[in-house]
Amino acid sequence: MRKLLFFVAISAFALTFSQCSVNRQITQAKALGDCKFNITSADSVYLSGIDVRKLKNLEDLNPMKYPQLATGFMTKSIPLSARINIDITNPTNKTAAIDQLEYKIMLAEQELFNGFVNQRIEVAPGGGSTRVPIKLNANAYKLMTDEKNRGAFTDLVRNMSGSNSAKPSMLTIKIKPTLALGNKKVNYPGYITIDKEMTNKILLGQ
């Protein structure tokens, strides 16, 4: 029902803008909603400027060794940055495309970060595939100090470092495509949700 109302709403814009252009965007957005999304790897992972792949667990993050961590705990600001790569595969017979999308990244049901990809994403029909890198920039202080989430974050760090002893981490990415119709922006109804059990091999792209 939400999708139906969405496509009815944006069809109304066709009365003002080019019918051909609107119809093309609608068709491409619908095809994107039918695509398969998969988290394939993560890279450029840093915690307070420290390359996470050099770490095996949070015990390696000794504030005596990394003074920026000591400062981070005092200021309650420990920046976490990463690039997560998503592969989009299009099984339909139509081109899937969008010019902008919003995304949220969640760990253990807690939102880590939200942002936008402001570039055209296009996936060829008939099994075509494209890789979309999305950036994560978050404050990891709460994850490192909250008893409820610390275990999940510890496992994520271990997986990103390539440790074989870590439990898989459940990462969720929610994606909302946006159509640009003249000066108006219309959001896709709801989110396309990607739930992925992340292991060290997946996060290292193996």
mmCIF file of C-alpha atoms in Angstrom:
data_model
loop_
_atom_site.group_PDB
_atom_site.id
_atom_site.type_symbol
_atom_site.label_atom_id
_atom_site.label_comp_id
_atom_site.label_asym_id
_atom_site.label_seq_id
_atom_site.Cartn_x
_atom_site.Cartn_y
_atom_site.Cartn_z
ATOM 1 C CA MET A 1 0.000 0.000 0.000
ATOM 2 C CA ARG A 2 2.826 2.445 0.863
ATOM 3 C CA LYS A 3 4.514 1.797 -2.484
ATOM 4 C CA LEU A 4 1.211 2.249 -4.316
ATOM 5 C CA LEU A 5 0.581 5.613 -2.628
ATOM 6 C CA PHE A 6 4.160 6.648 -3.400
ATOM 7 C CA PHE A 7 3.846 5.974 -7.106
ATOM 8 C CA VAL A 8 0.398 7.623 -7.238
ATOM 9 C CA ALA A 9 1.847 10.726 -5.573
ATOM 10 C CA ILE A 10 4.792 11.105 -7.895
ATOM 11 C CA SER A 11 2.602 10.466 -10.923
ATOM 12 C CA ALA A 12 0.847 13.722 -10.031
ATOM 13 C CA PHE A 13 4.097 15.569 -10.688
ATOM 14 C CA ALA A 14 3.893 14.410 -14.291
ATOM 15 C CA LEU A 15 1.239 17.086 -14.862
ATOM 16 C CA THR A 16 3.931 19.710 -14.268
ATOM 17 C CA PHE A 17 7.135 18.063 -15.474
ATOM 18 C CA SER A 18 8.059 16.063 -18.535
ATOM 19 C CA GLN A 19 5.895 12.928 -18.634
ATOM 20 C CA CYS A 20 8.708 10.949 -20.261
ATOM 21 C CA SER A 21 11.295 11.973 -17.659
ATOM 22 C CA VAL A 22 8.968 11.232 -14.741
ATOM 23 C CA ASN A 23 7.948 7.851 -16.115
ATOM 24 C CA ARG A 24 11.574 6.897 -16.644
ATOM 25 C CA GLN A 25 12.513 7.797 -13.063
ATOM 26 C CA ILE A 26 9.534 5.886 -11.696
ATOM 27 C CA THR A 27 10.405 2.780 -13.718
ATOM 28 C CA GLN A 28 14.074 2.929 -12.702
ATOM 29 C CA ALA A 29 13.228 3.466 -9.018
ATOM 30 C CA LYS A 30 10.815 0.525 -9.036
ATOM 31 C CA ALA A 31 13.514 -1.660 -10.587
ATOM 32 C CA LEU A 32 15.969 -0.564 -7.891
ATOM 33 C CA GLY A 33 13.492 -1.662 -5.244
ATOM 34 C CA ASP A 34 13.515 -5.122 -6.843
ATOM 35 C CA CYS A 35 17.315 -5.380 -6.863
ATOM 36 C CA LYS A 36 19.361 -7.553 -4.520
ATOM 37 C CA PHE A 37 21.618 -5.723 -2.062
ATOM 38 C CA ASN A 38 24.619 -7.311 -0.382
ATOM 39 C CA ILE A 39 27.308 -5.938 1.943
ATOM 40 C CA THR A 40 30.546 -7.272 0.493
ATOM 41 C CA SER A 41 33.449 -5.639 2.323
ATOM 42 C CA ALA A 42 34.656 -2.779 4.499
ATOM 43 C CA ASP A 43 37.861 -0.797 4.258
ATOM 44 C CA SER A 44 39.529 2.367 5.511
ATOM 45 C CA VAL A 45 38.403 1.540 9.061
ATOM 46 C CA TYR A 46 39.814 3.879 11.708
ATOM 47 C CA LEU A 47 39.058 4.420 15.387
ATOM 48 C CA SER A 48 40.451 7.705 16.712
ATOM 49 C CA GLY A 49 42.807 7.653 13.768
ATOM 50 C CA ILE A 50 44.023 4.109 14.584
ATOM 51 C CA ASP A 51 43.877 1.521 11.805
ATOM 52 C CA VAL A 52 41.451 -1.070 13.223
ATOM 53 C CA ARG A 53 42.973 -3.863 11.133
ATOM 54 C CA LYS A 54 46.063 -3.707 13.289
ATOM 55 C CA LEU A 55 43.981 -4.614 16.335
ATOM 56 C CA LYS A 56 42.757 -8.002 17.530
ATOM 57 C CA ASN A 57 40.494 -6.790 20.328
ATOM 58 C CA LEU A 58 39.651 -3.712 22.320
ATOM 59 C CA GLU A 59 42.307 -4.586 24.874
ATOM 60 C CA ASP A 60 44.852 -3.541 22.235
ATOM 61 C CA LEU A 61 43.421 -0.044 22.449
ATOM 62 C CA ASN A 62 45.568 0.967 25.384
ATOM 63 C CA PRO A 63 45.208 4.697 26.162
ATOM 64 C CA MET A 64 48.852 4.625 27.315
ATOM 65 C CA LYS A 65 49.838 3.551 23.793
ATOM 66 C CA TYR A 66 47.313 5.731 21.995
ATOM 67 C CA PRO A 67 46.990 9.079 23.792
ATOM 68 C CA GLN A 68 44.253 10.182 21.397
ATOM 69 C CA LEU A 69 42.068 7.503 22.989
ATOM 70 C CA ALA A 70 42.659 8.894 26.469
ATOM 71 C CA THR A 71 41.559 12.285 25.198
ATOM 72 C CA GLY A 72 38.553 10.687 23.501
ATOM 73 C CA PHE A 73 37.362 9.021 26.714
ATOM 74 C CA MET A 74 37.695 12.302 28.603
ATOM 75 C CA THR A 75 35.823 14.284 25.961
ATOM 76 C CA LYS A 76 33.387 11.431 25.179
ATOM 77 C CA SER A 77 34.332 11.693 21.531
ATOM 78 C CA ILE A 78 35.932 8.656 19.838
ATOM 79 C CA PRO A 79 35.530 8.979 16.058
ATOM 80 C CA LEU A 80 34.923 5.819 14.056
ATOM 81 C CA SER A 81 35.203 6.006 10.267
ATOM 82 C CA ALA A 82 34.895 3.339 7.593
ATOM 83 C CA ARG A 83 33.845 2.707 4.030
ATOM 84 C CA ILE A 84 31.322 -0.099 3.551
ATOM 85 C CA ASN A 85 30.900 -1.510 0.063
ATOM 86 C CA ILE A 86 27.465 -2.647 -1.116
ATOM 87 C CA ASP A 87 26.944 -4.669 -4.294
ATOM 88 C CA ILE A 88 23.613 -4.118 -6.049
ATOM 89 C CA THR A 89 22.496 -6.789 -8.532
ATOM 90 C CA ASN A 90 19.590 -6.187 -10.889
ATOM 91 C CA PRO A 91 17.641 -9.362 -11.799
ATOM 92 C CA THR A 92 14.915 -7.445 -13.671
ATOM 93 C CA ASN A 93 14.724 -6.679 -17.389
ATOM 94 C CA LYS A 94 14.744 -2.915 -16.762
ATOM 95 C CA THR A 95 17.543 -0.512 -15.879
ATOM 96 C CA ALA A 96 17.573 0.317 -12.148
ATOM 97 C CA ALA A 97 18.739 3.785 -11.210
ATOM 98 C CA ILE A 98 18.439 6.625 -8.723
ATOM 99 C CA ASP A 99 20.159 9.992 -8.346
ATOM 100 C CA GLN A 100 20.209 10.171 -4.550
ATOM 101 C CA LEU A 101 19.679 7.896 -1.580
ATOM 102 C CA GLU A 102 19.586 8.218 2.177
ATOM 103 C CA TYR A 103 21.070 5.494 4.347
ATOM 104 C CA LYS A 104 21.268 4.450 7.985
ATOM 105 C CA ILE A 105 23.839 2.052 9.447
ATOM 106 C CA MET A 106 22.877 0.115 12.576
ATOM 107 C CA LEU A 107 24.717 -2.259 14.918
ATOM 108 C CA ALA A 108 22.834 -4.278 17.531
ATOM 109 C CA GLU A 109 19.697 -2.263 16.691
ATOM 110 C CA GLN A 110 21.452 1.000 17.533
ATOM 111 C CA GLU A 111 21.933 3.574 14.813
ATOM 112 C CA LEU A 112 25.599 4.288 14.202
ATOM 113 C CA PHE A 113 25.323 6.807 11.418
ATOM 114 C CA ASN A 114 23.112 8.220 8.712
ATOM 115 C CA GLY A 115 24.028 9.994 5.517
ATOM 116 C CA PHE A 116 23.387 10.503 1.817
ATOM 117 C CA VAL A 117 24.867 9.335 -1.472
ATOM 118 C CA ASN A 118 24.450 12.264 -3.872
ATOM 119 C CA GLN A 119 25.439 10.648 -7.134
ATOM 120 C CA ARG A 120 23.690 8.646 -9.807
ATOM 121 C CA ILE A 121 23.566 4.918 -9.180
ATOM 122 C CA GLU A 122 22.693 2.835 -12.225
ATOM 123 C CA VAL A 123 22.488 -0.957 -12.527
ATOM 124 C CA ALA A 124 22.136 -2.653 -15.891
ATOM 125 C CA PRO A 125 19.255 -5.131 -16.370
ATOM 126 C CA GLY A 126 19.553 -8.889 -16.697
ATOM 127 C CA GLY A 127 21.887 -9.537 -13.778
ATOM 128 C CA GLY A 128 23.977 -6.381 -14.015
ATOM 129 C CA SER A 129 25.851 -5.386 -10.877
ATOM 130 C CA THR A 130 27.434 -2.270 -9.460
ATOM 131 C CA ARG A 131 29.305 -1.499 -6.247
ATOM 132 C CA VAL A 132 28.305 1.465 -4.121
ATOM 133 C CA PRO A 133 30.679 2.611 -1.358
ATOM 134 C CA ILE A 134 29.002 4.336 1.577
ATOM 135 C CA LYS A 135 30.831 6.185 4.307
ATOM 136 C CA LEU A 136 30.401 5.732 8.038
ATOM 137 C CA ASN A 137 31.472 8.465 10.448
ATOM 138 C CA ALA A 138 30.278 7.972 14.003
ATOM 139 C CA ASN A 139 31.156 8.581 17.632
ATOM 140 C CA ALA A 140 32.062 5.177 19.101
ATOM 141 C CA TYR A 141 32.258 6.387 22.710
ATOM 142 C CA LYS A 142 28.851 5.031 23.709
ATOM 143 C CA LEU A 143 29.480 1.706 21.973
ATOM 144 C CA MET A 144 32.750 1.287 23.849
ATOM 145 C CA THR A 145 31.355 2.210 27.259
ATOM 146 C CA ASP A 146 27.759 0.945 27.182
ATOM 147 C CA GLU A 147 27.515 -2.587 28.603
ATOM 148 C CA LYS A 148 24.550 -3.360 26.352
ATOM 149 C CA ASN A 149 26.415 -2.645 23.100
ATOM 150 C CA ARG A 150 30.075 -3.140 24.031
ATOM 151 C CA GLY A 151 30.078 -6.854 23.173
ATOM 152 C CA ALA A 152 28.631 -6.270 19.689
ATOM 153 C CA PHE A 153 31.118 -3.477 19.050
ATOM 154 C CA THR A 154 34.026 -5.602 20.285
ATOM 155 C CA ASP A 155 33.074 -8.355 17.844
ATOM 156 C CA LEU A 156 32.794 -5.822 15.023
ATOM 157 C CA VAL A 157 36.296 -4.531 15.775
ATOM 158 C CA ARG A 158 37.657 -8.069 15.867
ATOM 159 C CA ASN A 159 35.997 -8.941 12.560
ATOM 160 C CA MET A 160 37.314 -5.797 10.918
ATOM 161 C CA SER A 161 40.809 -6.618 12.147
ATOM 162 C CA GLY A 162 40.597 -10.102 10.610
ATOM 163 C CA SER A 163 40.461 -12.025 13.881
ATOM 164 C CA ASN A 164 39.310 -15.644 13.546
ATOM 165 C CA SER A 165 38.045 -15.760 17.131
ATOM 166 C CA ALA A 166 35.313 -13.137 16.804
ATOM 167 C CA LYS A 167 31.618 -13.931 16.695
ATOM 168 C CA PRO A 168 29.802 -12.725 13.556
ATOM 169 C CA SER A 169 28.479 -9.163 13.815
ATOM 170 C CA MET A 170 24.931 -8.321 12.726
ATOM 171 C CA LEU A 171 25.044 -5.103 10.717
ATOM 172 C CA THR A 172 21.931 -3.486 9.269
ATOM 173 C CA ILE A 173 21.883 -0.874 6.511
ATOM 174 C CA LYS A 174 18.626 0.851 5.638
ATOM 175 C CA ILE A 175 18.429 2.589 2.244
ATOM 176 C CA LYS A 176 15.803 5.100 1.069
ATOM 177 C CA PRO A 177 16.037 6.172 -2.614
ATOM 178 C CA THR A 178 14.953 9.711 -3.520
ATOM 179 C CA LEU A 179 13.488 10.928 -6.814
ATOM 180 C CA ALA A 180 14.310 14.443 -8.023
ATOM 181 C CA LEU A 181 11.325 15.949 -9.846
ATOM 182 C CA GLY A 182 12.160 19.540 -10.731
ATOM 183 C CA ASN A 183 12.719 21.333 -7.427
ATOM 184 C CA LYS A 184 10.835 18.632 -5.537
ATOM 185 C CA LYS A 185 12.330 15.542 -3.914
ATOM 186 C CA VAL A 186 10.108 12.523 -3.303
ATOM 187 C CA ASN A 187 11.298 9.766 -0.959
ATOM 188 C CA TYR A 188 10.783 6.090 -1.649
ATOM 189 C CA PRO A 189 8.241 4.629 0.844
ATOM 190 C CA GLY A 190 9.987 3.054 3.804
ATOM 191 C CA TYR A 191 13.506 1.658 3.634
ATOM 192 C CA ILE A 192 15.188 -1.098 1.703
ATOM 193 C CA THR A 193 16.709 -3.085 4.562
ATOM 194 C CA ILE A 194 19.938 -5.087 4.334
ATOM 195 C CA ASP A 195 20.635 -7.375 7.300
ATOM 196 C CA LYS A 196 24.043 -9.010 7.103
ATOM 197 C CA GLU A 197 25.871 -11.304 9.482
ATOM 198 C CA MET A 198 29.376 -9.917 9.122
ATOM 199 C CA THR A 199 32.412 -12.160 9.518
ATOM 200 C CA ASN A 200 36.085 -11.312 9.263
ATOM 201 C CA LYS A 201 36.194 -12.741 5.723
ATOM 202 C CA ILE A 202 33.291 -10.623 4.480
ATOM 203 C CA LEU A 203 34.615 -7.459 6.037
ATOM 204 C CA LEU A 204 38.023 -8.109 4.481
ATOM 205 C CA GLY A 205 36.430 -8.741 1.104
ATOM 206 C CA GLN A 206 37.401 -12.412 0.959
#
